[in-house]
Amino acid sequence: MTITTAQAAIQAASKAQPPQYSDTETYSRNILGPVWFHLSKLSVLGTAGLPIPPEFVAPDQSDYIIAADETFVASLNIAFNKSPLSALLMCLGTVVTVNWHFEGQGRRANEFDLSTSFETTKGQFVYTASLEAIPEEVRMNQGLYEVSATVEVGPAKHECSQFVLGYGYISEVLLQVYPSV
């Protein structure tokens, strides 16, 4: 092959390519896609149900007003987006910790935190985190409580994963506790 033939071949190949505007290499800054999650449906409900007649004072009992010896359930939904990186994090068994915050309103109601954790599962992107507790057992005094939750996503159950990957916050639910009789 002669030099002239080689130059002609290079010129022919360069016409098939789009023009080059710089000498820098191009690359993707987001090859696996973004990861995000959405918190929703924060709920705190008592579990006593309707009282048996003639002891009830109203036809319906509020789930948000509970006795000190009644079990309540706090829950929230966590939904991750479906990107390749999210799928990888779900597959790795990422630990998700929900810190439940009970902030007492008034002089008798105290403040305290409880937490629950779970591991993500391959192929699952929507989770419901929940906490069951009895006010007397967690030293919850009578009074009104504002309930909120912070969520920590990460680290994964993998030797290379050492960091919390994201935080979330959700609030605006009230719960009233009265002394049990």
JSON list of C-alpha atoms in Angstrom, two decimals:
[
{"chain": "A", "resi": 1, "resn": "MET", "atom": "CA", "xyz": [0.00, 0.00, 0.00]},
{"chain": "A", "resi": 2, "resn": "THR", "atom": "CA", "xyz": [1.41, 3.37, -0.93]},
{"chain": "A", "resi": 3, "resn": "ILE", "atom": "CA", "xyz": [1.25, 6.57, 1.09]},
{"chain": "A", "resi": 4, "resn": "THR", "atom": "CA", "xyz": [-1.16, 8.08, -1.42]},
{"chain": "A", "resi": 5, "resn": "THR", "atom": "CA", "xyz": [-3.51, 5.11, -1.12]},
{"chain": "A", "resi": 6, "resn": "ALA", "atom": "CA", "xyz": [-3.40, 5.28, 2.70]},
{"chain": "A", "resi": 7, "resn": "GLN", "atom": "CA", "xyz": [-4.17, 9.02, 2.68]},
{"chain": "A", "resi": 8, "resn": "ALA", "atom": "CA", "xyz": [-7.09, 8.46, 0.31]},
{"chain": "A", "resi": 9, "resn": "ALA", "atom": "CA", "xyz": [-8.45, 5.74, 2.59]},
{"chain": "A", "resi": 10, "resn": "ILE", "atom": "CA", "xyz": [-8.20, 8.04, 5.65]},
{"chain": "A", "resi": 11, "resn": "GLN", "atom": "CA", "xyz": [-9.97, 10.86, 3.80]},
{"chain": "A", "resi": 12, "resn": "ALA", "atom": "CA", "xyz": [-12.76, 8.52, 2.69]},
{"chain": "A", "resi": 13, "resn": "ALA", "atom": "CA", "xyz": [-13.23, 7.25, 6.25]},
{"chain": "A", "resi": 14, "resn": "SER", "atom": "CA", "xyz": [-13.25, 10.77, 7.70]},
{"chain": "A", "resi": 15, "resn": "LYS", "atom": "CA", "xyz": [-16.08, 11.81, 5.34]},
{"chain": "A", "resi": 16, "resn": "ALA", "atom": "CA", "xyz": [-18.25, 9.02, 6.81]},
{"chain": "A", "resi": 17, "resn": "GLN", "atom": "CA", "xyz": [-17.73, 10.37, 10.35]},
{"chain": "A", "resi": 18, "resn": "PRO", "atom": "CA", "xyz": [-19.38, 13.49, 11.78]},
{"chain": "A", "resi": 19, "resn": "PRO", "atom": "CA", "xyz": [-17.04, 16.46, 12.16]},
{"chain": "A", "resi": 20, "resn": "GLN", "atom": "CA", "xyz": [-14.79, 16.57, 15.21]},
{"chain": "A", "resi": 21, "resn": "TYR", "atom": "CA", "xyz": [-15.15, 19.84, 17.15]},
{"chain": "A", "resi": 22, "resn": "SER", "atom": "CA", "xyz": [-12.52, 19.30, 19.86]},
{"chain": "A", "resi": 23, "resn": "ASP", "atom": "CA", "xyz": [-9.65, 17.04, 20.79]},
{"chain": "A", "resi": 24, "resn": "THR", "atom": "CA", "xyz": [-11.21, 15.99, 24.10]},
{"chain": "A", "resi": 25, "resn": "GLU", "atom": "CA", "xyz": [-12.73, 12.62, 24.71]},
{"chain": "A", "resi": 26, "resn": "THR", "atom": "CA", "xyz": [-16.47, 12.50, 25.31]},
{"chain": "A", "resi": 27, "resn": "TYR", "atom": "CA", "xyz": [-17.93, 10.43, 28.13]},
{"chain": "A", "resi": 28, "resn": "SER", "atom": "CA", "xyz": [-21.14, 9.94, 30.06]},
{"chain": "A", "resi": 29, "resn": "ARG", "atom": "CA", "xyz": [-21.32, 11.44, 33.53]},
{"chain": "A", "resi": 30, "resn": "ASN", "atom": "CA", "xyz": [-24.40, 9.42, 34.40]},
{"chain": "A", "resi": 31, "resn": "ILE", "atom": "CA", "xyz": [-23.93, 6.00, 32.85]},
{"chain": "A", "resi": 32, "resn": "LEU", "atom": "CA", "xyz": [-26.13, 4.05, 35.27]},
{"chain": "A", "resi": 33, "resn": "GLY", "atom": "CA", "xyz": [-28.81, 6.70, 35.58]},
{"chain": "A", "resi": 34, "resn": "PRO", "atom": "CA", "xyz": [-29.98, 8.65, 38.59]},
{"chain": "A", "resi": 35, "resn": "VAL", "atom": "CA", "xyz": [-31.25, 7.11, 41.82]},
{"chain": "A", "resi": 36, "resn": "TRP", "atom": "CA", "xyz": [-34.03, 8.74, 43.76]},
{"chain": "A", "resi": 37, "resn": "PHE", "atom": "CA", "xyz": [-36.81, 7.68, 46.11]},
{"chain": "A", "resi": 38, "resn": "HIS", "atom": "CA", "xyz": [-40.17, 9.13, 47.12]},
{"chain": "A", "resi": 39, "resn": "LEU", "atom": "CA", "xyz": [-41.71, 8.93, 50.60]},
{"chain": "A", "resi": 40, "resn": "SER", "atom": "CA", "xyz": [-45.50, 8.89, 50.91]},
{"chain": "A", "resi": 41, "resn": "LYS", "atom": "CA", "xyz": [-48.49, 7.76, 52.96]},
{"chain": "A", "resi": 42, "resn": "LEU", "atom": "CA", "xyz": [-47.10, 8.43, 56.44]},
{"chain": "A", "resi": 43, "resn": "SER", "atom": "CA", "xyz": [-49.70, 7.02, 58.79]},
{"chain": "A", "resi": 44, "resn": "VAL", "atom": "CA", "xyz": [-50.06, 6.33, 62.51]},
{"chain": "A", "resi": 45, "resn": "LEU", "atom": "CA", "xyz": [-53.15, 4.39, 63.54]},
{"chain": "A", "resi": 46, "resn": "GLY", "atom": "CA", "xyz": [-54.46, 2.71, 66.67]},
{"chain": "A", "resi": 47, "resn": "THR", "atom": "CA", "xyz": [-55.60, -0.91, 66.44]},
{"chain": "A", "resi": 48, "resn": "ALA", "atom": "CA", "xyz": [-58.41, -1.13, 69.01]},
{"chain": "A", "resi": 49, "resn": "GLY", "atom": "CA", "xyz": [-61.26, -0.96, 66.51]},
{"chain": "A", "resi": 50, "resn": "LEU", "atom": "CA", "xyz": [-64.78, -0.01, 67.50]},
{"chain": "A", "resi": 51, "resn": "PRO", "atom": "CA", "xyz": [-65.72, -0.44, 71.18]},
{"chain": "A", "resi": 52, "resn": "ILE", "atom": "CA", "xyz": [-68.55, -2.80, 72.10]},
{"chain": "A", "resi": 53, "resn": "PRO", "atom": "CA", "xyz": [-71.88, -1.13, 73.04]},
{"chain": "A", "resi": 54, "resn": "PRO", "atom": "CA", "xyz": [-72.83, 0.41, 75.42]},
{"chain": "A", "resi": 55, "resn": "GLU", "atom": "CA", "xyz": [-69.27, 1.64, 76.13]},
{"chain": "A", "resi": 56, "resn": "PHE", "atom": "CA", "xyz": [-68.76, 3.76, 73.03]},
{"chain": "A", "resi": 57, "resn": "VAL", "atom": "CA", "xyz": [-69.50, 7.48, 73.08]},
{"chain": "A", "resi": 58, "resn": "ALA", "atom": "CA", "xyz": [-69.58, 7.98, 69.32]},
{"chain": "A", "resi": 59, "resn": "PRO", "atom": "CA", "xyz": [-70.48, 5.74, 66.40]},
{"chain": "A", "resi": 60, "resn": "ASP", "atom": "CA", "xyz": [-66.90, 5.79, 65.15]},
{"chain": "A", "resi": 61, "resn": "GLN", "atom": "CA", "xyz": [-63.63, 5.63, 67.08]},
{"chain": "A", "resi": 62, "resn": "SER", "atom": "CA", "xyz": [-60.74, 7.76, 65.83]},
{"chain": "A", "resi": 63, "resn": "ASP", "atom": "CA", "xyz": [-57.67, 5.80, 64.82]},
{"chain": "A", "resi": 64, "resn": "TYR", "atom": "CA", "xyz": [-55.56, 8.81, 65.84]},
{"chain": "A", "resi": 65, "resn": "ILE", "atom": "CA", "xyz": [-56.67, 8.86, 69.50]},
{"chain": "A", "resi": 66, "resn": "ILE", "atom": "CA", "xyz": [-55.42, 5.81, 71.38]},
{"chain": "A", "resi": 67, "resn": "ALA", "atom": "CA", "xyz": [-55.19, 4.43, 74.90]},
{"chain": "A", "resi": 68, "resn": "ALA", "atom": "CA", "xyz": [-51.79, 4.10, 76.56]},
{"chain": "A", "resi": 69, "resn": "ASP", "atom": "CA", "xyz": [-52.11, 0.29, 76.47]},
{"chain": "A", "resi": 70, "resn": "GLU", "atom": "CA", "xyz": [-53.28, 0.11, 72.84]},
{"chain": "A", "resi": 71, "resn": "THR", "atom": "CA", "xyz": [-51.00, -1.02, 70.02]},
{"chain": "A", "resi": 72, "resn": "PHE", "atom": "CA", "xyz": [-50.45, 1.54, 67.29]},
{"chain": "A", "resi": 73, "resn": "VAL", "atom": "CA", "xyz": [-48.89, 1.07, 63.87]},
{"chain": "A", "resi": 74, "resn": "ALA", "atom": "CA", "xyz": [-46.75, 3.72, 62.15]},
{"chain": "A", "resi": 75, "resn": "SER", "atom": "CA", "xyz": [-46.10, 3.15, 58.45]},
{"chain": "A", "resi": 76, "resn": "LEU", "atom": "CA", "xyz": [-44.88, 4.85, 55.30]},
{"chain": "A", "resi": 77, "resn": "ASN", "atom": "CA", "xyz": [-44.23, 3.94, 51.67]},
{"chain": "A", "resi": 78, "resn": "ILE", "atom": "CA", "xyz": [-40.83, 4.22, 49.99]},
{"chain": "A", "resi": 79, "resn": "ALA", "atom": "CA", "xyz": [-40.72, 4.06, 46.17]},
{"chain": "A", "resi": 80, "resn": "PHE", "atom": "CA", "xyz": [-37.42, 3.97, 44.25]},
{"chain": "A", "resi": 81, "resn": "ASN", "atom": "CA", "xyz": [-37.15, 4.93, 40.58]},
{"chain": "A", "resi": 82, "resn": "LYS", "atom": "CA", "xyz": [-36.38, 2.19, 38.07]},
{"chain": "A", "resi": 83, "resn": "SER", "atom": "CA", "xyz": [-32.90, 2.90, 36.73]},
{"chain": "A", "resi": 84, "resn": "PRO", "atom": "CA", "xyz": [-29.99, 0.47, 36.25]},
{"chain": "A", "resi": 85, "resn": "LEU", "atom": "CA", "xyz": [-28.28, 1.87, 39.36]},
{"chain": "A", "resi": 86, "resn": "SER", "atom": "CA", "xyz": [-31.48, 1.56, 41.43]},
{"chain": "A", "resi": 87, "resn": "ALA", "atom": "CA", "xyz": [-31.82, -2.05, 40.27]},
{"chain": "A", "resi": 88, "resn": "LEU", "atom": "CA", "xyz": [-28.23, -2.71, 41.35]},
{"chain": "A", "resi": 89, "resn": "LEU", "atom": "CA", "xyz": [-28.81, -1.17, 44.79]},
{"chain": "A", "resi": 90, "resn": "MET", "atom": "CA", "xyz": [-31.98, -3.25, 45.27]},
{"chain": "A", "resi": 91, "resn": "CYS", "atom": "CA", "xyz": [-30.08, -6.40, 44.29]},
{"chain": "A", "resi": 92, "resn": "LEU", "atom": "CA", "xyz": [-27.19, -5.66, 46.68]},
{"chain": "A", "resi": 93, "resn": "GLY", "atom": "CA", "xyz": [-29.47, -5.72, 49.72]},
{"chain": "A", "resi": 94, "resn": "THR", "atom": "CA", "xyz": [-29.22, -2.05, 50.59]},
{"chain": "A", "resi": 95, "resn": "VAL", "atom": "CA", "xyz": [-30.21, -1.35, 54.21]},
{"chain": "A", "resi": 96, "resn": "VAL", "atom": "CA", "xyz": [-33.04, 1.18, 54.59]},
{"chain": "A", "resi": 97, "resn": "THR", "atom": "CA", "xyz": [-33.43, 2.58, 58.12]},
{"chain": "A", "resi": 98, "resn": "VAL", "atom": "CA", "xyz": [-36.55, 4.49, 59.12]},
{"chain": "A", "resi": 99, "resn": "ASN", "atom": "CA", "xyz": [-36.19, 6.70, 62.20]},
{"chain": "A", "resi": 100, "resn": "TRP", "atom": "CA", "xyz": [-39.62, 7.46, 63.64]},
{"chain": "A", "resi": 101, "resn": "HIS", "atom": "CA", "xyz": [-39.77, 10.74, 65.57]},
{"chain": "A", "resi": 102, "resn": "PHE", "atom": "CA", "xyz": [-42.49, 11.39, 68.15]},
{"chain": "A", "resi": 103, "resn": "GLU", "atom": "CA", "xyz": [-42.42, 15.04, 69.24]},
{"chain": "A", "resi": 104, "resn": "GLY", "atom": "CA", "xyz": [-44.61, 15.74, 72.24]},
{"chain": "A", "resi": 105, "resn": "GLN", "atom": "CA", "xyz": [-46.78, 18.86, 72.14]},
{"chain": "A", "resi": 106, "resn": "GLY", "atom": "CA", "xyz": [-47.53, 20.23, 75.61]},
{"chain": "A", "resi": 107, "resn": "ARG", "atom": "CA", "xyz": [-46.09, 19.83, 79.07]},
{"chain": "A", "resi": 108, "resn": "ARG", "atom": "CA", "xyz": [-46.80, 16.11, 79.65]},
{"chain": "A", "resi": 109, "resn": "ALA", "atom": "CA", "xyz": [-45.99, 14.67, 76.24]},
{"chain": "A", "resi": 110, "resn": "ASN", "atom": "CA", "xyz": [-42.35, 13.65, 75.92]},
{"chain": "A", "resi": 111, "resn": "GLU", "atom": "CA", "xyz": [-40.13, 13.32, 72.84]},
{"chain": "A", "resi": 112, "resn": "PHE", "atom": "CA", "xyz": [-38.45, 10.15, 71.66]},
{"chain": "A", "resi": 113, "resn": "ASP", "atom": "CA", "xyz": [-37.30, 8.27, 68.56]},
{"chain": "A", "resi": 114, "resn": "LEU", "atom": "CA", "xyz": [-37.71, 4.64, 67.48]},
{"chain": "A", "resi": 115, "resn": "SER", "atom": "CA", "xyz": [-36.23, 2.97, 64.41]},
{"chain": "A", "resi": 116, "resn": "THR", "atom": "CA", "xyz": [-36.84, 0.06, 62.08]},
{"chain": "A", "resi": 117, "resn": "SER", "atom": "CA", "xyz": [-34.71, -1.31, 59.23]},
{"chain": "A", "resi": 118, "resn": "PHE", "atom": "CA", "xyz": [-35.11, -3.60, 56.27]},
{"chain": "A", "resi": 119, "resn": "GLU", "atom": "CA", "xyz": [-33.01, -4.78, 53.32]},
{"chain": "A", "resi": 120, "resn": "THR", "atom": "CA", "xyz": [-33.95, -4.18, 49.71]},
{"chain": "A", "resi": 121, "resn": "THR", "atom": "CA", "xyz": [-34.76, -7.11, 47.45]},
{"chain": "A", "resi": 122, "resn": "LYS", "atom": "CA", "xyz": [-33.81, -7.75, 43.84]},
{"chain": "A", "resi": 123, "resn": "GLY", "atom": "CA", "xyz": [-36.49, -6.50, 41.45]},
{"chain": "A", "resi": 124, "resn": "GLN", "atom": "CA", "xyz": [-38.58, -4.77, 44.13]},
{"chain": "A", "resi": 125, "resn": "PHE", "atom": "CA", "xyz": [-38.74, -0.96, 43.99]},
{"chain": "A", "resi": 126, "resn": "VAL", "atom": "CA", "xyz": [-41.68, -0.15, 46.32]},
{"chain": "A", "resi": 127, "resn": "TYR", "atom": "CA", "xyz": [-41.59, -0.91, 50.06]},
{"chain": "A", "resi": 128, "resn": "THR", "atom": "CA", "xyz": [-43.77, -0.28, 53.10]},
{"chain": "A", "resi": 129, "resn": "ALA", "atom": "CA", "xyz": [-41.88, 0.29, 56.35]},
{"chain": "A", "resi": 130, "resn": "SER", "atom": "CA", "xyz": [-43.83, -0.15, 59.58]},
{"chain": "A", "resi": 131, "resn": "LEU", "atom": "CA", "xyz": [-43.43, 0.00, 63.33]},
{"chain": "A", "resi": 132, "resn": "GLU", "atom": "CA", "xyz": [-45.74, -1.52, 65.95]},
{"chain": "A", "resi": 133, "resn": "ALA", "atom": "CA", "xyz": [-45.55, -0.21, 69.50]},
{"chain": "A", "resi": 134, "resn": "ILE", "atom": "CA", "xyz": [-47.58, 0.26, 72.69]},
{"chain": "A", "resi": 135, "resn": "PRO", "atom": "CA", "xyz": [-47.29, 3.73, 74.29]},
{"chain": "A", "resi": 136, "resn": "GLU", "atom": "CA", "xyz": [-46.75, 2.34, 77.82]},
{"chain": "A", "resi": 137, "resn": "GLU", "atom": "CA", "xyz": [-43.93, 0.08, 76.63]},
{"chain": "A", "resi": 138, "resn": "VAL", "atom": "CA", "xyz": [-42.04, 2.88, 74.85]},
{"chain": "A", "resi": 139, "resn": "ARG", "atom": "CA", "xyz": [-42.62, 5.36, 77.74]},
{"chain": "A", "resi": 140, "resn": "MET", "atom": "CA", "xyz": [-44.96, 7.53, 75.71]},
{"chain": "A", "resi": 141, "resn": "ASN", "atom": "CA", "xyz": [-46.83, 9.81, 78.13]},
{"chain": "A", "resi": 142, "resn": "GLN", "atom": "CA", "xyz": [-50.38, 11.01, 77.60]},
{"chain": "A", "resi": 143, "resn": "GLY", "atom": "CA", "xyz": [-50.64, 13.97, 75.28]},
{"chain": "A", "resi": 144, "resn": "LEU", "atom": "CA", "xyz": [-50.50, 15.02, 71.66]},
{"chain": "A", "resi": 145, "resn": "TYR", "atom": "CA", "xyz": [-47.61, 13.94, 69.42]},
{"chain": "A", "resi": 146, "resn": "GLU", "atom": "CA", "xyz": [-46.46, 15.14, 66.03]},
{"chain": "A", "resi": 147, "resn": "VAL", "atom": "CA", "xyz": [-45.08, 12.15, 64.15]},
{"chain": "A", "resi": 148, "resn": "SER", "atom": "CA", "xyz": [-42.42, 12.38, 61.46]},
{"chain": "A", "resi": 149, "resn": "ALA", "atom": "CA", "xyz": [-39.85, 10.05, 59.94]},
{"chain": "A", "resi": 150, "resn": "THR", "atom": "CA", "xyz": [-36.37, 10.33, 58.48]},
{"chain": "A", "resi": 151, "resn": "VAL", "atom": "CA", "xyz": [-35.15, 7.64, 56.12]},
{"chain": "A", "resi": 152, "resn": "GLU", "atom": "CA", "xyz": [-31.51, 6.61, 55.56]},
{"chain": "A", "resi": 153, "resn": "VAL", "atom": "CA", "xyz": [-30.80, 4.59, 52.41]},
{"chain": "A", "resi": 154, "resn": "GLY", "atom": "CA", "xyz": [-27.56, 2.63, 52.62]},
{"chain": "A", "resi": 155, "resn": "PRO", "atom": "CA", "xyz": [-25.08, 1.23, 53.03]},
{"chain": "A", "resi": 156, "resn": "ALA", "atom": "CA", "xyz": [-25.65, -2.08, 51.25]},
{"chain": "A", "resi": 157, "resn": "LYS", "atom": "CA", "xyz": [-24.80, -5.49, 52.70]},
{"chain": "A", "resi": 158, "resn": "HIS", "atom": "CA", "xyz": [-21.60, -5.58, 50.66]},
{"chain": "A", "resi": 159, "resn": "GLU", "atom": "CA", "xyz": [-17.98, -5.13, 51.75]},
{"chain": "A", "resi": 160, "resn": "CYS", "atom": "CA", "xyz": [-17.46, -2.24, 49.31]},
{"chain": "A", "resi": 161, "resn": "SER", "atom": "CA", "xyz": [-20.54, -0.29, 50.42]},
{"chain": "A", "resi": 162, "resn": "GLN", "atom": "CA", "xyz": [-19.75, 1.89, 53.43]},
{"chain": "A", "resi": 163, "resn": "PHE", "atom": "CA", "xyz": [-21.82, 5.04, 53.04]},
{"chain": "A", "resi": 164, "resn": "VAL", "atom": "CA", "xyz": [-25.36, 6.27, 53.50]},
{"chain": "A", "resi": 165, "resn": "LEU", "atom": "CA", "xyz": [-26.49, 6.98, 49.95]},
{"chain": "A", "resi": 166, "resn": "GLY", "atom": "CA", "xyz": [-29.44, 9.26, 50.64]},
{"chain": "A", "resi": 167, "resn": "TYR", "atom": "CA", "xyz": [-31.75, 10.77, 53.25]},
{"chain": "A", "resi": 168, "resn": "GLY", "atom": "CA", "xyz": [-35.46, 11.55, 53.18]},
{"chain": "A", "resi": 169, "resn": "TYR", "atom": "CA", "xyz": [-37.97, 13.26, 55.50]},
{"chain": "A", "resi": 170, "resn": "ILE", "atom": "CA", "xyz": [-41.75, 13.14, 55.84]},
{"chain": "A", "resi": 171, "resn": "SER", "atom": "CA", "xyz": [-44.03, 14.63, 58.52]},
{"chain": "A", "resi": 172, "resn": "GLU", "atom": "CA", "xyz": [-47.41, 16.15, 59.41]},
{"chain": "A", "resi": 173, "resn": "VAL", "atom": "CA", "xyz": [-49.26, 13.37, 61.25]},
{"chain": "A", "resi": 174, "resn": "LEU", "atom": "CA", "xyz": [-50.71, 13.77, 64.75]},
{"chain": "A", "resi": 175, "resn": "LEU", "atom": "CA", "xyz": [-51.41, 11.10, 67.38]},
{"chain": "A", "resi": 176, "resn": "GLN", "atom": "CA", "xyz": [-53.11, 11.60, 70.75]},
{"chain": "A", "resi": 177, "resn": "VAL", "atom": "CA", "xyz": [-52.51, 9.25, 73.70]},
{"chain": "A", "resi": 178, "resn": "TYR", "atom": "CA", "xyz": [-54.81, 9.12, 76.74]},
{"chain": "A", "resi": 179, "resn": "PRO", "atom": "CA", "xyz": [-54.40, 7.13, 79.96]},
{"chain": "A", "resi": 180, "resn": "SER", "atom": "CA", "xyz": [-55.77, 3.61, 79.80]},
{"chain": "A", "resi": 181, "resn": "VAL", "atom": "CA", "xyz": [-58.54, 2.60, 82.20]}
]
